[in-house]
mmCIF file of C-alpha atoms in Angstrom:
data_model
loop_
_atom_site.group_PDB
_atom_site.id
_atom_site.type_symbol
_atom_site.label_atom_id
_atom_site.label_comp_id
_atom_site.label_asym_id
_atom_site.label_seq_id
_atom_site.Cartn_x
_atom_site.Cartn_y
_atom_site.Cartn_z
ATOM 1 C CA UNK A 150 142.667 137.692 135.294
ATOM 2 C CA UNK A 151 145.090 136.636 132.401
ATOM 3 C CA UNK A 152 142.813 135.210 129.269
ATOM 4 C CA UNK A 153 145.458 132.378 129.490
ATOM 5 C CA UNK A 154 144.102 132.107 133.700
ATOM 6 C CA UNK A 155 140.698 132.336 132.612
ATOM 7 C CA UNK A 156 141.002 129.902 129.931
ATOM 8 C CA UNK A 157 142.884 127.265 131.817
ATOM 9 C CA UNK A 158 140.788 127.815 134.692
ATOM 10 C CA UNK A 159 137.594 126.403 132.529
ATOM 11 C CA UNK A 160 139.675 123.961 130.107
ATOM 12 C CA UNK A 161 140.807 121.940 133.887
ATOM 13 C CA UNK A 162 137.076 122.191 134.736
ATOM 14 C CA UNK A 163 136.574 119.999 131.766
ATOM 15 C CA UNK A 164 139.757 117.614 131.962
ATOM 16 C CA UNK A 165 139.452 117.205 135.265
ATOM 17 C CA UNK A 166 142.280 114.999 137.631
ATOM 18 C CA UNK A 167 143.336 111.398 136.915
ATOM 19 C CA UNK A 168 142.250 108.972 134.999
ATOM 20 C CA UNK A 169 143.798 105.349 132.944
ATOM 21 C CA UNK A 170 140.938 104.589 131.220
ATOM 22 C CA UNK A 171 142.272 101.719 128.912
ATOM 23 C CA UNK A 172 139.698 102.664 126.253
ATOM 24 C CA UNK A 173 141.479 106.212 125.989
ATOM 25 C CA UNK A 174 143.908 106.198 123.374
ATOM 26 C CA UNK A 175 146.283 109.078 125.087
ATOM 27 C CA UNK A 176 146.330 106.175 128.005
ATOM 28 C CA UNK A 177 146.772 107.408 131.305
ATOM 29 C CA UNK A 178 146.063 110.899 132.277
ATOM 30 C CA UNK A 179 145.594 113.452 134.590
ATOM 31 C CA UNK A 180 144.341 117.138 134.544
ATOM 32 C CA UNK A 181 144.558 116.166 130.230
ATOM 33 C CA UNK A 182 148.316 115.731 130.182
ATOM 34 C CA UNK A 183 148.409 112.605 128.827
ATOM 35 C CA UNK A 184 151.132 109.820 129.151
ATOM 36 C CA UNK A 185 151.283 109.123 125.257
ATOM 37 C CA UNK A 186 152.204 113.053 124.689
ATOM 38 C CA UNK A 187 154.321 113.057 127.870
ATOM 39 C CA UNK A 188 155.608 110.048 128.215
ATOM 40 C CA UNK A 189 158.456 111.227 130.361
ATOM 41 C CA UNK A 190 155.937 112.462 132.810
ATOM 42 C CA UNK A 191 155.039 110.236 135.927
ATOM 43 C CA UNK A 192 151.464 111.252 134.894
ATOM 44 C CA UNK A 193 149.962 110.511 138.663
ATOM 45 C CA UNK A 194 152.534 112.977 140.612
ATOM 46 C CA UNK A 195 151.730 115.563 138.052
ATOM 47 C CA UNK A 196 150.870 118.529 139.971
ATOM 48 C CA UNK A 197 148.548 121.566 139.002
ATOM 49 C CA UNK A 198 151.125 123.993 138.614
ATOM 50 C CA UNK A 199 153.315 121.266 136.468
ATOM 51 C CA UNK A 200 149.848 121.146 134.420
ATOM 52 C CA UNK A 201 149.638 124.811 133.883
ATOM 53 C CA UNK A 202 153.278 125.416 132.926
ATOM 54 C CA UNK A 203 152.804 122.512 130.461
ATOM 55 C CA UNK A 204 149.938 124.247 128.710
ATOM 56 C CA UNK A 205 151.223 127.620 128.929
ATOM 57 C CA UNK A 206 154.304 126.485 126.892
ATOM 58 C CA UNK A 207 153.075 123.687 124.728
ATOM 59 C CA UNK A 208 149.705 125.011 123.884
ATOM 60 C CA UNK A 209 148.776 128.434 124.674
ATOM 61 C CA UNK A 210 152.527 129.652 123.328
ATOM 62 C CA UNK A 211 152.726 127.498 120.330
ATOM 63 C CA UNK A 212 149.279 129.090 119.192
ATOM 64 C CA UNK A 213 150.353 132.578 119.956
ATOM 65 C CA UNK A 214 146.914 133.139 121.444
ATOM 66 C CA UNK A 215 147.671 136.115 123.659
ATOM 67 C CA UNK A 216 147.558 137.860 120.646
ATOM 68 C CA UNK A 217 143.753 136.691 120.134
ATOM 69 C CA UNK A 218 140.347 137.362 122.110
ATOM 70 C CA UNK A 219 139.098 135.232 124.585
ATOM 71 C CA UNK A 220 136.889 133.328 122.177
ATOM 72 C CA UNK A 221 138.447 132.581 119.656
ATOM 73 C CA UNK A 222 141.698 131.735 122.071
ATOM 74 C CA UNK A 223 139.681 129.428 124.009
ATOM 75 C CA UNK A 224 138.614 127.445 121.224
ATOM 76 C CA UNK A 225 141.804 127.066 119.749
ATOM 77 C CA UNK A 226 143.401 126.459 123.346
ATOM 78 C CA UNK A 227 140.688 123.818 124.006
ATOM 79 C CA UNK A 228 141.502 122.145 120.013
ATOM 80 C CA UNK A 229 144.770 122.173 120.662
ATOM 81 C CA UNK A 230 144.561 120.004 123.642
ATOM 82 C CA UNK A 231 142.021 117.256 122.906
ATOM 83 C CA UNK A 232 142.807 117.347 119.431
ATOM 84 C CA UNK A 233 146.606 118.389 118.970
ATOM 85 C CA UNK A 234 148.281 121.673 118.399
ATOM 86 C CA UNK A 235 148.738 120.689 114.421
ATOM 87 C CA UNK A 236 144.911 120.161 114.246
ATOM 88 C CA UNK A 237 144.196 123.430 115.707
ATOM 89 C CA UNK A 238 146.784 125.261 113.186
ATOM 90 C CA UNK A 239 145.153 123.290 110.471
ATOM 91 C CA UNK A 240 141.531 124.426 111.091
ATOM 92 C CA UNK A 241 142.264 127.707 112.161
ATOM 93 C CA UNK A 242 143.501 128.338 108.730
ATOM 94 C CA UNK A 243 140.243 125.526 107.199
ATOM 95 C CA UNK A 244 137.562 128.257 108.564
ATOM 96 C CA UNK A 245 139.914 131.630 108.431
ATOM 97 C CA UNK A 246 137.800 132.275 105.123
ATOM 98 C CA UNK A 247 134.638 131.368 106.187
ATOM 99 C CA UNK A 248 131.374 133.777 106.361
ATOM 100 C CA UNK A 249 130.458 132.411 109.872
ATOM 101 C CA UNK A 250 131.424 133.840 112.882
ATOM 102 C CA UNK A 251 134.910 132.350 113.679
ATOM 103 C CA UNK A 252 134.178 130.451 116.752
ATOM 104 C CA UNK A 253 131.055 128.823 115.451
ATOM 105 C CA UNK A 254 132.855 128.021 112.240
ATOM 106 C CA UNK A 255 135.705 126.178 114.223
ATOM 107 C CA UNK A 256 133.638 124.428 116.450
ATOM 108 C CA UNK A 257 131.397 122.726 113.684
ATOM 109 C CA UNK A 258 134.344 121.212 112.183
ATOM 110 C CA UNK A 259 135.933 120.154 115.253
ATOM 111 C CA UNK A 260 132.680 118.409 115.790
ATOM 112 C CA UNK A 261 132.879 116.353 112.166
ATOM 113 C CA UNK A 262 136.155 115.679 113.089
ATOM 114 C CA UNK A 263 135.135 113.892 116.300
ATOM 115 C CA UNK A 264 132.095 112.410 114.588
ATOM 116 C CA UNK A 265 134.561 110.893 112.036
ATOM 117 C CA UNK A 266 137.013 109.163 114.880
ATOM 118 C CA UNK A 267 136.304 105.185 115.393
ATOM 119 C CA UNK A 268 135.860 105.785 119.284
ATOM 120 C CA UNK A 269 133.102 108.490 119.019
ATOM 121 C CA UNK A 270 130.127 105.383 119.513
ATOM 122 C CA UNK A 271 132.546 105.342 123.229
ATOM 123 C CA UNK A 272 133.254 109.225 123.642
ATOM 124 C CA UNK A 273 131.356 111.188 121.405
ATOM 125 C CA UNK A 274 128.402 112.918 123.552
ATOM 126 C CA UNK A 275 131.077 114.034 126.012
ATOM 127 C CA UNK A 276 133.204 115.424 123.409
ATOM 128 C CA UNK A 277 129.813 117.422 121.780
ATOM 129 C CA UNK A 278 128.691 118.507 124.731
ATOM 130 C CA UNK A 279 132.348 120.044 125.227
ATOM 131 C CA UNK A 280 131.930 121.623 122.244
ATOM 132 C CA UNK A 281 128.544 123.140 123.297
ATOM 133 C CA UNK A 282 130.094 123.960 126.669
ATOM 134 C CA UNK A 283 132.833 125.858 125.425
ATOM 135 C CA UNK A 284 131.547 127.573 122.687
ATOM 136 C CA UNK A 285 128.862 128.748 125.195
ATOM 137 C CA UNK A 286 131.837 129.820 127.613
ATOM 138 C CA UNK A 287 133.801 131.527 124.643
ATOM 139 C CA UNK A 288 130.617 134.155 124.194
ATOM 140 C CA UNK A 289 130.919 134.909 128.030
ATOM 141 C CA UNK A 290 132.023 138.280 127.971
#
């Protein structure tokens, strides 16, 4: 299995199908495709495969992370999608200097990003525990 299968495979395991919660700012959204990003998309037909051709291009591609492990691609697939592509660029070069292992690294700032955001008091354990989940998953060999 591809590390781009593998990946997906666990990041749809945590966005699971559809949702329009109208506390979530990306509004409606299903498998994490979310209307405000795609807002060309009739979110509720979206199918799997439509999903997974989406992240493949938008994400996984833009990031070039083929080129990377599965760790560290997993974290910065996983950024890119519940916190935007730019976001991910930006703290992939914030920890690239740092004397922790990269995953950890990335992961603690993601998570003072989140705790920064006005709807964490709404969203914030699931987003840490996330975090925990996939950094666990990203030091499965």
């Amino acid at each position: 299995m591809s590390n781009f299968d593998r990946a997906f495979r666990f990041l749809i395991g945590e966005e699971g199908g559809y949702s329009a919660d109208p506390h979530d700012p990306g509004g409606e959204t299903k498998f994490g495709i979310s209307k405000r990003a795609y807002p060309q998309l009739d979110i509720k037909s979206l199918t799997l495969d439509q999903a997974k051709a989406i992240y493949r291009r938008d994400y996984w591609d833009r990031l070039q992370l083929d080129a990377r492990k599965y760790g560290p691609a997993l974290v910065l697939f996983d950024c890119a999608v519940n916190q935007g592509v730019a976001r991910a660029q930006a703290l992939l070069s914030q920890v690239a200097t740092s004397s922790q292992p990269f995953v950890i690294a990335f992961q603690a700032e993601r998570a003072l990003i989140y705790a920064s955001l006005p709807t964490f008091a709404r969203y914030g354990r699931g987003w840490m525990r996330r975090l925990l989940r996939t950094t666990l998953e990203a030091f499965t060999p």
